[in-house]
């Protein structure tokens, strides 16, 4: 291997975190090179040490709680771990730049986009005034922000997630770095936006000749962009190979497990019953008020005239990008949001019922949310969380309720003895199982699953999908499954509804739509998720 072609050489890197007298080693014996102009991907599940390794390059860890007992990171003949803070500041954001996972937390909410990019230019290039504005406009144009001159004064919250990530990339590229570290740069974005950001990074890399270190747990994305891949597990690199080799002939059992973790299989083969849920011309319009008298001048049509019928024992997958109206539709069906139109559950009209009158139906209609940590009370034990619904609906004696909680936890694959512990003591996948147990304990007819797997790693996603499928088969459950992850939707759904800007653009049997999508938008979603059917030409 030509050493002179290496931009960064990481050798035998270790990272420890110190908490009082406890020392935890989270990265051990990591060695790899980043070559000039290439894309190297660090992949692995949450907690594998990917981000800690990447952040070590720019010394962005919480020192002195973090330390490097051994190892070196060579760049231009210097060991970055031993450089003075002053010298490192000259490299950070200048020669080596970074794009973080969540742009909203990385951008200052009080400052305009123009001002934030201008600060980077002033700090590293000494550019101010007209020269800085001209360069800022060039950068915004480079990353594909439409009408950049109109965006200079925009605040971060006025941009979409994809646009905010483009702004972060523009800031990182302001000084034409030799290396761009992209830490999960597309995780918080929709599949179509992910694809656009990825293509942008690829194009910019070719144009600017920079190296790219991509940190990701999404192997589909890695496959599209990386030249070489390092697979990390429990703080160590277990496999390192060219992208082609790794995807065609993975050597390590963990790499094979990761590649095989795509949710798969058929939806549960349940006996189909009568329509459980029927929705006719459902609308959720939010008024736009303007002027001194706050008159309604228009509406945001979040859900606009949606119709469907869902049979007992079936799953309806509802897909679309952020802002398409998926979650609003789900909340309206559960009567947690005001709406117009007809909603019938088990033949009973729900629209027009007061909150008190709707309460008996709540036991039959349960929900599992996207973020298991945010939806579980940190002050309640797992037993209290799962059993809360039983107490509210006065189902059984305290002893019977306790037994129902034990049964529900066993059902979702958790040790019932853990019911006295609290949510923070569990992993993300375990917390989602707790949320499913909370819904299941009431023996509902319908469960709304709102992005229940999007916060989880692929291997955990697969386990949760298999759990949901087995529970559906066992109890003939009916699911409304809301997601932008089409691989997960395909593994669970009998029917599919594709929603764009509040309207249904395609609807029908999931198998048929996946095999032969009719609408351009559906085809775009499938393409971005690597699920597009092969064309005849």
mmCIF file of N, CA, C and O in Angstrom, residues 5 79 109 114 150 182 192 201 216 311 385 473 481 484 518 525:
data_model
loop_
_atom_site.group_PDB
_atom_site.id
_atom_site.type_symbol
_atom_site.label_atom_id
_atom_site.label_comp_id
_atom_site.label_asym_id
_atom_site.label_seq_id
_atom_site.Cartn_x
_atom_site.Cartn_y
_atom_site.Cartn_z
ATOM 1 N N UNK A 5 -0.161 8.033 -0.032
ATOM 2 C CA UNK A 5 -1.528 8.298 -0.470
ATOM 3 C C UNK A 5 -2.493 8.435 0.703
ATOM 4 O O UNK A 5 -3.648 8.774 0.536
ATOM 5 N N UNK A 79 0.812 13.913 15.066
ATOM 6 C CA UNK A 79 -0.149 13.071 15.776
ATOM 7 C C UNK A 79 -1.215 13.997 16.352
ATOM 8 O O UNK A 79 -0.932 14.798 17.256
ATOM 9 N N UNK A 109 -30.283 28.462 16.704
ATOM 10 C CA UNK A 109 -31.648 28.822 16.298
ATOM 11 C C UNK A 109 -31.911 30.322 16.229
ATOM 12 O O UNK A 109 -32.897 30.761 15.640
ATOM 13 N N UNK A 114 -27.105 32.912 6.814
ATOM 14 C CA UNK A 114 -26.007 33.730 6.275
ATOM 15 C C UNK A 114 -24.987 34.080 7.337
ATOM 16 O O UNK A 114 -23.774 34.008 7.110
ATOM 17 N N UNK A 150 -32.365 34.467 -1.172
ATOM 18 C CA UNK A 150 -33.554 34.618 -0.324
ATOM 19 C C UNK A 150 -33.397 33.884 1.009
ATOM 20 O O UNK A 150 -34.172 34.095 1.936
ATOM 21 N N UNK A 182 -18.602 12.827 8.063
ATOM 22 C CA UNK A 182 -20.070 12.920 8.062
ATOM 23 C C UNK A 182 -20.616 11.876 9.029
ATOM 24 O O UNK A 182 -20.568 10.674 8.752
ATOM 25 N N UNK A 192 -36.063 9.777 0.348
ATOM 26 C CA UNK A 192 -35.768 10.510 -0.900
ATOM 27 C C UNK A 192 -34.777 11.639 -0.637
ATOM 28 O O UNK A 192 -33.908 11.917 -1.458
ATOM 29 N N UNK A 201 -23.116 14.731 -1.602
ATOM 30 C CA UNK A 201 -21.793 14.470 -1.017
ATOM 31 C C UNK A 201 -20.851 13.830 -2.036
ATOM 32 O O UNK A 201 -19.688 14.191 -2.143
ATOM 33 N N UNK A 216 -22.122 5.463 9.670
ATOM 34 C CA UNK A 216 -23.521 5.109 9.438
ATOM 35 C C UNK A 216 -23.828 3.708 9.944
ATOM 36 O O UNK A 216 -22.944 2.870 10.060
ATOM 37 N N UNK A 311 -59.740 -4.236 7.270
ATOM 38 C CA UNK A 311 -60.386 -5.460 7.755
ATOM 39 C C UNK A 311 -59.696 -5.994 9.004
ATOM 40 O O UNK A 311 -58.485 -5.834 9.176
ATOM 41 N N UNK A 385 -45.830 1.230 34.222
ATOM 42 C CA UNK A 385 -46.106 1.727 32.861
ATOM 43 C C UNK A 385 -47.041 0.769 32.127
ATOM 44 O O UNK A 385 -48.055 1.176 31.553
ATOM 45 N N UNK A 473 -50.453 -12.636 14.340
ATOM 46 C CA UNK A 473 -50.929 -13.978 13.991
ATOM 47 C C UNK A 473 -51.612 -14.645 15.188
ATOM 48 O O UNK A 473 -52.648 -15.300 15.046
ATOM 49 N N UNK A 481 -50.038 0.843 10.324
ATOM 50 C CA UNK A 481 -48.580 0.945 10.432
ATOM 51 C C UNK A 481 -48.084 2.157 9.646
ATOM 52 O O UNK A 481 -48.101 2.155 8.419
ATOM 53 N N UNK A 484 -41.884 5.706 7.143
ATOM 54 C CA UNK A 484 -41.265 6.075 5.865
ATOM 55 C C UNK A 484 -40.239 5.016 5.454
ATOM 56 O O UNK A 484 -39.597 5.138 4.436
ATOM 57 N N UNK A 518 -47.612 2.446 -9.594
ATOM 58 C CA UNK A 518 -48.193 3.199 -10.707
ATOM 59 C C UNK A 518 -47.813 4.675 -10.663
ATOM 60 O O UNK A 518 -47.625 5.299 -11.699
ATOM 61 N N UNK A 525 -40.034 6.760 -3.970
ATOM 62 C CA UNK A 525 -39.846 6.234 -2.613
ATOM 63 C C UNK A 525 -39.186 4.853 -2.655
ATOM 64 O O UNK A 525 -38.262 4.573 -1.892
#
